[in-house]
Amino acid sequence: MFAMNNIKIRSGLKRDLPHVLELINELASFEKASDQVSNTVEKMEQDGFGINPIYGFFVAEMNERIVGLSLYYYRYSTWKGKRLYLEDIIVTEEERGKGLGKLLFERTMKFALEQNCTGMMWQVLDWNKPAIEFYKRYEAKLDGEWINGHLEASQITAFLKRN
C-alpha cells in the first residue's frame, strides 16, 4: 500500500466493486460510450474474485473514498513473454490533476516488475491528448490510431530508480 497525505493507493477488494463500476461508467461517459457498458458488479466479482481471477486492480482513496482505479490483467506475447496489460486508469473528474493518475500508473508499473513481467502495454484514444502527454512523460512508445503504448521492464526500472 502507498499513502501520501490523504491519498492511499491499495490493492482492490471485492467490496470496492460498486465504486469501480461507477468509475467505469464515468469513463464511458467521458468517452461518449455510456451505452456500451454491459459489465455488472456480479460479473466483476466472478471474473476478479472467482476460482480463476482474470484481472486485478488498484484503487486510489482520498479521505476514505475511492476516486481512482488502475485495472490490469496479464497477456502473453509470443515475442516478449508475460506482459501486464493496463486496461484503464480512471480518476474521477473532480480529482483529476492532483497526481492520482501518476500514483496509480507508477504503482501498476512497480507491480508489473514484482510479477516478473517483461513490460506493460495499454491503449489510449488518439483524441485523448492529456492522456497521450501523460504517457509521453514516461517515454512510452506510442503508435497508431488506437495508440498502443508500452514500457519495457528496463524502462520501468530506470524510471523507478530515478524517482
mmCIF file of N, CA, C and O in Angstrom, residues 72-145:
data_model
loop_
_atom_site.group_PDB
_atom_site.id
_atom_site.type_symbol
_atom_site.label_atom_id
_atom_site.label_comp_id
_atom_site.label_asym_id
_atom_site.label_seq_id
_atom_site.Cartn_x
_atom_site.Cartn_y
_atom_site.Cartn_z
ATOM 1 N N TYR A 72 -5.933 -4.011 -14.463
ATOM 2 C CA TYR A 72 -4.933 -4.685 -15.288
ATOM 3 C C TYR A 72 -5.241 -6.169 -15.403
ATOM 4 O O TYR A 72 -6.032 -6.718 -14.634
ATOM 5 N N TYR A 73 -4.580 -6.792 -16.343
ATOM 6 C CA TYR A 73 -4.591 -8.248 -16.468
ATOM 7 C C TYR A 73 -3.321 -8.653 -17.193
ATOM 8 O O TYR A 73 -2.580 -7.804 -17.704
ATOM 9 N N TYR A 74 -3.069 -9.947 -17.232
ATOM 10 C CA TYR A 74 -1.870 -10.432 -17.904
ATOM 11 C C TYR A 74 -2.194 -10.778 -19.341
ATOM 12 O O TYR A 74 -3.289 -11.229 -19.663
ATOM 13 N N ARG A 75 -1.233 -10.549 -20.195
ATOM 14 C CA ARG A 75 -1.313 -11.034 -21.570
ATOM 15 C C ARG A 75 0.013 -11.690 -21.875
ATOM 16 O O ARG A 75 1.000 -11.463 -21.179
ATOM 17 N N TYR A 76 0.020 -12.491 -22.899
ATOM 18 C CA TYR A 76 1.246 -13.194 -23.234
ATOM 19 C C TYR A 76 1.649 -12.846 -24.656
ATOM 20 O O TYR A 76 0.867 -12.996 -25.587
ATOM 21 N N SER A 77 2.850 -12.371 -24.800
ATOM 22 C CA SER A 77 3.407 -12.023 -26.101
ATOM 23 C C SER A 77 4.301 -13.157 -26.580
ATOM 24 O O SER A 77 5.174 -13.615 -25.838
ATOM 25 N N THR A 78 4.095 -13.564 -27.813
ATOM 26 C CA THR A 78 4.957 -14.619 -28.351
ATOM 27 C C THR A 78 6.400 -14.149 -28.441
ATOM 28 O O THR A 78 7.322 -14.963 -28.346
ATOM 29 N N TRP A 79 6.604 -12.850 -28.599
ATOM 30 C CA TRP A 79 7.966 -12.322 -28.701
ATOM 31 C C TRP A 79 8.567 -11.968 -27.353
ATOM 32 O O TRP A 79 9.774 -12.076 -27.149
ATOM 33 N N LYS A 80 7.728 -11.488 -26.412
ATOM 34 C CA LYS A 80 8.250 -10.927 -25.162
ATOM 35 C C LYS A 80 7.915 -11.760 -23.926
ATOM 36 O O LYS A 80 8.479 -11.540 -22.871
ATOM 37 N N GLY A 81 6.952 -12.666 -24.015
ATOM 38 C CA GLY A 81 6.542 -13.430 -22.840
ATOM 39 C C GLY A 81 5.459 -12.705 -22.056
ATOM 40 O O GLY A 81 4.634 -11.990 -22.614
ATOM 41 N N LYS A 82 5.492 -12.869 -20.739
ATOM 42 C CA LYS A 82 4.453 -12.344 -19.845
ATOM 43 C C LYS A 82 4.484 -10.818 -19.795
ATOM 44 O O LYS A 82 5.520 -10.219 -19.487
ATOM 45 N N ARG A 83 3.343 -10.199 -20.103
ATOM 46 C CA ARG A 83 3.205 -8.744 -20.080
ATOM 47 C C ARG A 83 2.038 -8.376 -19.182
ATOM 48 O O ARG A 83 1.092 -9.157 -19.026
ATOM 49 N N LEU A 84 2.065 -7.192 -18.604
ATOM 50 C CA LEU A 84 0.916 -6.687 -17.869
ATOM 51 C C LEU A 84 0.175 -5.742 -18.803
ATOM 52 O O LEU A 84 0.780 -4.832 -19.383
ATOM 53 N N TYR A 85 -1.112 -5.987 -18.978
ATOM 54 C CA TYR A 85 -1.923 -5.110 -19.821
ATOM 55 C C TYR A 85 -2.736 -4.198 -18.910
ATOM 56 O O TYR A 85 -3.520 -4.660 -18.081
ATOM 57 N N LEU A 86 -2.510 -2.918 -19.055
ATOM 58 C CA LEU A 86 -3.240 -1.909 -18.293
ATOM 59 C C LEU A 86 -4.508 -1.585 -19.070
ATOM 60 O O LEU A 86 -4.459 -0.929 -20.112
ATOM 61 N N GLU A 87 -5.618 -2.068 -18.603
ATOM 62 C CA GLU A 87 -6.890 -1.863 -19.296
ATOM 63 C C GLU A 87 -7.348 -0.421 -19.181
ATOM 64 O O GLU A 87 -7.745 0.186 -20.165
ATOM 65 N N ASP A 88 -7.302 0.120 -17.976
ATOM 66 C CA ASP A 88 -7.744 1.504 -17.784
ATOM 67 C C ASP A 88 -7.155 2.093 -16.522
ATOM 68 O O ASP A 88 -6.994 1.394 -15.516
ATOM 69 N N ILE A 89 -6.869 3.378 -16.599
ATOM 70 C CA ILE A 89 -6.662 4.203 -15.409
ATOM 71 C C ILE A 89 -7.798 5.210 -15.447
ATOM 72 O O ILE A 89 -8.004 5.879 -16.468
ATOM 73 N N ILE A 90 -8.516 5.283 -14.352
ATOM 74 C CA ILE A 90 -9.653 6.199 -14.281
ATOM 75 C C ILE A 90 -9.527 7.002 -12.991
ATOM 76 O O ILE A 90 -9.293 6.437 -11.923
ATOM 77 N N VAL A 91 -9.668 8.311 -13.108
ATOM 78 C CA VAL A 91 -9.721 9.193 -11.949
ATOM 79 C C VAL A 91 -10.986 10.031 -12.105
ATOM 80 O O VAL A 91 -11.268 10.522 -13.203
ATOM 81 N N THR A 92 -11.740 10.175 -11.026
ATOM 82 C CA THR A 92 -12.965 10.969 -11.113
ATOM 83 C C THR A 92 -12.636 12.372 -11.621
ATOM 84 O O THR A 92 -11.557 12.916 -11.346
ATOM 85 N N GLU A 93 -13.577 12.933 -12.345
ATOM 86 C CA GLU A 93 -13.347 14.243 -12.967
ATOM 87 C C GLU A 93 -12.924 15.293 -11.943
ATOM 88 O O GLU A 93 -11.991 16.068 -12.181
ATOM 89 N N GLU A 94 -13.557 15.301 -10.778
ATOM 90 C CA GLU A 94 -13.250 16.339 -9.787
ATOM 91 C C GLU A 94 -11.884 16.180 -9.140
ATOM 92 O O GLU A 94 -11.361 17.123 -8.558
ATOM 93 N N GLU A 95 -11.274 14.993 -9.269
ATOM 94 C CA GLU A 95 -9.966 14.761 -8.649
ATOM 95 C C GLU A 95 -8.821 14.731 -9.656
ATOM 96 O O GLU A 95 -7.675 14.521 -9.276
ATOM 97 N N ARG A 96 -9.117 14.940 -10.934
ATOM 98 C CA ARG A 96 -8.048 14.934 -11.939
ATOM 99 C C ARG A 96 -7.118 16.122 -11.726
ATOM 100 O O ARG A 96 -7.516 17.164 -11.218
ATOM 101 N N GLY A 97 -5.872 15.919 -12.103
ATOM 102 C CA GLY A 97 -4.889 16.991 -11.987
ATOM 103 C C GLY A 97 -4.211 17.059 -10.632
ATOM 104 O O GLY A 97 -3.421 17.964 -10.386
ATOM 105 N N LYS A 98 -4.489 16.108 -9.773
ATOM 106 C CA LYS A 98 -3.905 16.101 -8.428
ATOM 107 C C LYS A 98 -2.822 15.043 -8.273
ATOM 108 O O LYS A 98 -2.332 14.801 -7.172
ATOM 109 N N GLY A 99 -2.459 14.364 -9.357
ATOM 110 C CA GLY A 99 -1.396 13.372 -9.301
ATOM 111 C C GLY A 99 -1.859 11.948 -9.024
ATOM 112 O O GLY A 99 -1.028 11.050 -8.886
ATOM 113 N N LEU A 100 -3.164 11.718 -8.954
ATOM 114 C CA LEU A 100 -3.661 10.365 -8.675
ATOM 115 C C LEU A 100 -3.367 9.412 -9.822
ATOM 116 O O LEU A 100 -3.001 8.253 -9.593
ATOM 117 N N GLY A 101 -3.521 9.872 -11.051
ATOM 118 C CA GLY A 101 -3.208 9.026 -12.199
ATOM 119 C C GLY A 101 -1.749 8.609 -12.190
ATOM 120 O O GLY A 101 -1.409 7.452 -12.461
ATOM 121 N N LYS A 102 -0.878 9.537 -11.850
ATOM 122 C CA LYS A 102 0.560 9.253 -11.754
ATOM 123 C C LYS A 102 0.821 8.187 -10.694
ATOM 124 O O LYS A 102 1.566 7.230 -10.925
ATOM 125 N N LEU A 103 0.208 8.342 -9.524
ATOM 126 C CA LEU A 103 0.402 7.368 -8.446
ATOM 127 C C LEU A 103 -0.109 5.987 -8.851
ATOM 128 O O LEU A 103 0.550 4.974 -8.593
ATOM 129 N N LEU A 104 -1.268 5.935 -9.487
ATOM 130 C CA LEU A 104 -1.827 4.655 -9.926
ATOM 131 C C LEU A 104 -0.957 4.020 -11.002
ATOM 132 O O LEU A 104 -0.689 2.814 -10.971
ATOM 133 N N PHE A 105 -0.506 4.821 -11.964
ATOM 134 C CA PHE A 105 0.315 4.298 -13.051
ATOM 135 C C PHE A 105 1.638 3.759 -12.515
ATOM 136 O O PHE A 105 2.063 2.657 -12.871
ATOM 137 N N GLU A 106 2.271 4.506 -11.637
ATOM 138 C CA GLU A 106 3.560 4.082 -11.110
ATOM 139 C C GLU A 106 3.417 2.866 -10.195
ATOM 140 O O GLU A 106 4.283 1.998 -10.185
ATOM 141 N N ARG A 107 2.314 2.753 -9.482
ATOM 142 C CA ARG A 107 2.091 1.541 -8.669
ATOM 143 C C ARG A 107 1.896 0.340 -9.586
ATOM 144 O O ARG A 107 2.384 -0.756 -9.306
ATOM 145 N N THR A 108 1.210 0.546 -10.686
ATOM 146 C CA THR A 108 0.993 -0.536 -11.638
ATOM 147 C C THR A 108 2.304 -0.932 -12.311
ATOM 148 O O THR A 108 2.564 -2.125 -12.501
ATOM 149 N N MET A 109 3.153 0.033 -12.633
ATOM 150 C CA MET A 109 4.473 -0.281 -13.193
ATOM 151 C C MET A 109 5.273 -1.130 -12.212
ATOM 152 O O MET A 109 5.882 -2.135 -12.602
ATOM 153 N N LYS A 110 5.264 -0.729 -10.958
ATOM 154 C CA LYS A 110 6.004 -1.472 -9.935
ATOM 155 C C LYS A 110 5.454 -2.894 -9.823
ATOM 156 O O LYS A 110 6.224 -3.859 -9.716
ATOM 157 N N PHE A 111 4.146 -3.036 -9.867
ATOM 158 C CA PHE A 111 3.512 -4.348 -9.788
ATOM 159 C C PHE A 111 3.952 -5.226 -10.962
ATOM 160 O O PHE A 111 4.215 -6.417 -10.787
ATOM 161 N N ALA A 112 4.047 -4.641 -12.152
ATOM 162 C CA ALA A 112 4.499 -5.400 -13.327
ATOM 163 C C ALA A 112 5.870 -6.010 -13.061
ATOM 164 O O ALA A 112 6.116 -7.178 -13.388
ATOM 165 N N LEU A 113 6.746 -5.253 -12.468
ATOM 166 C CA LEU A 113 8.068 -5.776 -12.148
ATOM 167 C C LEU A 113 7.998 -6.831 -11.048
ATOM 168 O O LEU A 113 8.688 -7.848 -11.113
ATOM 169 N N GLU A 114 7.177 -6.585 -10.034
ATOM 170 C CA GLU A 114 7.023 -7.561 -8.947
ATOM 171 C C GLU A 114 6.523 -8.907 -9.468
ATOM 172 O O GLU A 114 6.851 -9.951 -8.912
ATOM 173 N N GLN A 115 5.742 -8.878 -10.546
ATOM 174 C CA GLN A 115 5.169 -10.095 -11.128
ATOM 175 C C GLN A 115 6.051 -10.680 -12.234
ATOM 176 O O GLN A 115 5.618 -11.554 -12.973
ATOM 177 N N ASN A 116 7.276 -10.165 -12.348
ATOM 178 C CA ASN A 116 8.230 -10.632 -13.357
ATOM 179 C C ASN A 116 7.706 -10.505 -14.784
ATOM 180 O O ASN A 116 7.968 -11.358 -15.636
ATOM 181 N N CYS A 117 6.976 -9.444 -15.034
ATOM 182 C CA CYS A 117 6.519 -9.159 -16.393
ATOM 183 C C CYS A 117 7.672 -8.532 -17.170
ATOM 184 O O CYS A 117 8.535 -7.873 -16.596
ATOM 185 N N THR A 118 7.663 -8.746 -18.471
ATOM 186 C CA THR A 118 8.701 -8.158 -19.314
ATOM 187 C C THR A 118 8.364 -6.720 -19.693
ATOM 188 O O THR A 118 9.164 -6.051 -20.335
ATOM 189 N N GLY A 119 7.211 -6.234 -19.297
ATOM 190 C CA GLY A 119 6.810 -4.860 -19.560
ATOM 191 C C GLY A 119 5.319 -4.697 -19.412
ATOM 192 O O GLY A 119 4.618 -5.613 -18.965
ATOM 193 N N MET A 120 4.841 -3.521 -19.807
ATOM 194 C CA MET A 120 3.429 -3.161 -19.704
ATOM 195 C C MET A 120 2.939 -2.655 -21.048
ATOM 196 O O MET A 120 3.698 -2.049 -21.790
ATOM 197 N N MET A 121 1.658 -2.856 -21.306
ATOM 198 C CA MET A 121 1.046 -2.377 -22.541
ATOM 199 C C MET A 121 -0.311 -1.774 -22.216
ATOM 200 O O MET A 121 -0.925 -2.134 -21.208
ATOM 201 N N TRP A 122 -0.775 -0.880 -23.086
ATOM 202 C CA TRP A 122 -2.096 -0.271 -22.931
ATOM 203 C C TRP A 122 -2.466 0.394 -24.241
ATOM 204 O O TRP A 122 -1.660 0.463 -25.168
ATOM 205 N N GLN A 123 -3.663 0.905 -24.299
ATOM 206 C CA GLN A 123 -4.108 1.691 -25.446
ATOM 207 C C GLN A 123 -4.640 3.017 -24.937
ATOM 208 O O GLN A 123 -5.125 3.106 -23.807
ATOM 209 N N VAL A 124 -4.572 4.021 -25.796
ATOM 210 C CA VAL A 124 -5.137 5.329 -25.484
ATOM 211 C C VAL A 124 -5.761 5.861 -26.767
ATOM 212 O O VAL A 124 -5.193 5.682 -27.850
ATOM 213 N N LEU A 125 -6.930 6.455 -26.632
ATOM 214 C CA LEU A 125 -7.601 7.014 -27.807
ATOM 215 C C LEU A 125 -6.768 8.143 -28.394
ATOM 216 O O LEU A 125 -6.218 8.974 -27.668
ATOM 217 N N ASP A 126 -6.717 8.210 -29.714
ATOM 218 C CA ASP A 126 -5.862 9.213 -30.361
ATOM 219 C C ASP A 126 -6.306 10.650 -30.106
ATOM 220 O O ASP A 126 -5.526 11.571 -30.247
ATOM 221 N N TRP A 127 -7.554 10.863 -29.680
ATOM 222 C CA TRP A 127 -8.027 12.222 -29.390
ATOM 223 C C TRP A 127 -7.821 12.616 -27.925
ATOM 224 O O TRP A 127 -8.053 13.761 -27.556
ATOM 225 N N ASN A 128 -7.382 11.684 -27.082
ATOM 226 C CA ASN A 128 -7.216 11.971 -25.665
ATOM 227 C C ASN A 128 -5.828 12.574 -25.408
ATOM 228 O O ASN A 128 -4.922 11.918 -24.899
ATOM 229 N N LYS A 129 -5.673 13.827 -25.802
ATOM 230 C CA LYS A 129 -4.370 14.495 -25.731
ATOM 231 C C LYS A 129 -3.783 14.565 -24.320
ATOM 232 O O LYS A 129 -2.584 14.345 -24.157
ATOM 233 N N PRO A 130 -4.580 14.845 -23.275
ATOM 234 C CA PRO A 130 -3.972 14.846 -21.931
ATOM 235 C C PRO A 130 -3.374 13.488 -21.568
ATOM 236 O O PRO A 130 -2.287 13.428 -20.990
ATOM 237 N N ALA A 131 -4.052 12.400 -21.911
ATOM 238 C CA ALA A 131 -3.521 11.066 -21.602
ATOM 239 C C ALA A 131 -2.262 10.791 -22.416
ATOM 240 O O ALA A 131 -1.285 10.238 -21.896
ATOM 241 N N ILE A 132 -2.268 11.177 -23.677
ATOM 242 C CA ILE A 132 -1.094 10.968 -24.528
ATOM 243 C C ILE A 132 0.110 11.708 -23.953
ATOM 244 O O ILE A 132 1.209 11.148 -23.853
ATOM 245 N N GLU A 133 -0.091 12.951 -23.559
ATOM 246 C CA GLU A 133 1.011 13.726 -22.974
ATOM 247 C C GLU A 133 1.479 13.101 -21.659
ATOM 248 O O GLU A 133 2.674 13.080 -21.369
ATOM 249 N N PHE A 134 0.556 12.568 -20.877
ATOM 250 C CA PHE A 134 0.890 11.880 -19.626
ATOM 251 C C PHE A 134 1.833 10.720 -19.918
ATOM 252 O O PHE A 134 2.890 10.595 -19.301
ATOM 253 N N TYR A 135 1.477 9.856 -20.867
ATOM 254 C CA TYR A 135 2.303 8.684 -21.162
ATOM 255 C C TYR A 135 3.646 9.071 -21.787
ATOM 256 O O TYR A 135 4.644 8.401 -21.552
ATOM 257 N N LYS A 136 3.677 10.148 -22.542
ATOM 258 C CA LYS A 136 4.940 10.598 -23.135
ATOM 259 C C LYS A 136 5.956 10.984 -22.067
ATOM 260 O O LYS A 136 7.159 10.832 -22.266
ATOM 261 N N ARG A 137 5.477 11.457 -20.924
ATOM 262 C CA ARG A 137 6.400 11.814 -19.827
ATOM 263 C C ARG A 137 7.162 10.603 -19.318
ATOM 264 O O ARG A 137 8.211 10.744 -18.695
ATOM 265 N N TYR A 138 6.644 9.415 -19.581
ATOM 266 C CA TYR A 138 7.311 8.175 -19.170
ATOM 267 C C TYR A 138 8.149 7.582 -20.308
ATOM 268 O O TYR A 138 8.653 6.482 -20.190
ATOM 269 N N GLU A 139 8.257 8.310 -21.393
ATOM 270 C CA GLU A 139 8.993 7.858 -22.579
ATOM 271 C C GLU A 139 8.403 6.576 -23.152
ATOM 272 O O GLU A 139 9.112 5.732 -23.702
ATOM 273 N N ALA A 140 7.080 6.442 -23.016
ATOM 274 C CA ALA A 140 6.388 5.281 -23.570
ATOM 275 C C ALA A 140 6.388 5.363 -25.090
ATOM 276 O O ALA A 140 6.367 6.448 -25.664
ATOM 277 N N LYS A 141 6.413 4.214 -25.721
ATOM 278 C CA LYS A 141 6.303 4.140 -27.173
ATOM 279 C C LYS A 141 4.822 4.195 -27.525
ATOM 280 O O LYS A 141 4.035 3.402 -27.025
ATOM 281 N N LEU A 142 4.436 5.129 -28.387
ATOM 282 C CA LEU A 142 3.039 5.324 -28.779
ATOM 283 C C LEU A 142 2.934 5.278 -30.299
ATOM 284 O O LEU A 142 3.727 5.892 -30.993
ATOM 285 N N ASP A 143 1.928 4.566 -30.807
ATOM 286 C CA ASP A 143 1.778 4.499 -32.260
ATOM 287 C C ASP A 143 0.344 4.160 -32.658
ATOM 288 O O ASP A 143 -0.393 3.574 -31.885
ATOM 289 N N GLY A 144 -0.058 4.530 -33.851
ATOM 290 C CA GLY A 144 -1.317 4.104 -34.440
ATOM 291 C C GLY A 144 -2.529 4.940 -34.095
ATOM 292 O O GLY A 144 -2.473 5.872 -33.310
ATOM 293 N N GLU A 145 -3.666 4.607 -34.726
ATOM 294 C CA GLU A 145 -4.931 5.299 -34.484
ATOM 295 C C GLU A 145 -5.379 5.061 -33.048
ATOM 296 O O GLU A 145 -5.683 5.978 -32.318
#
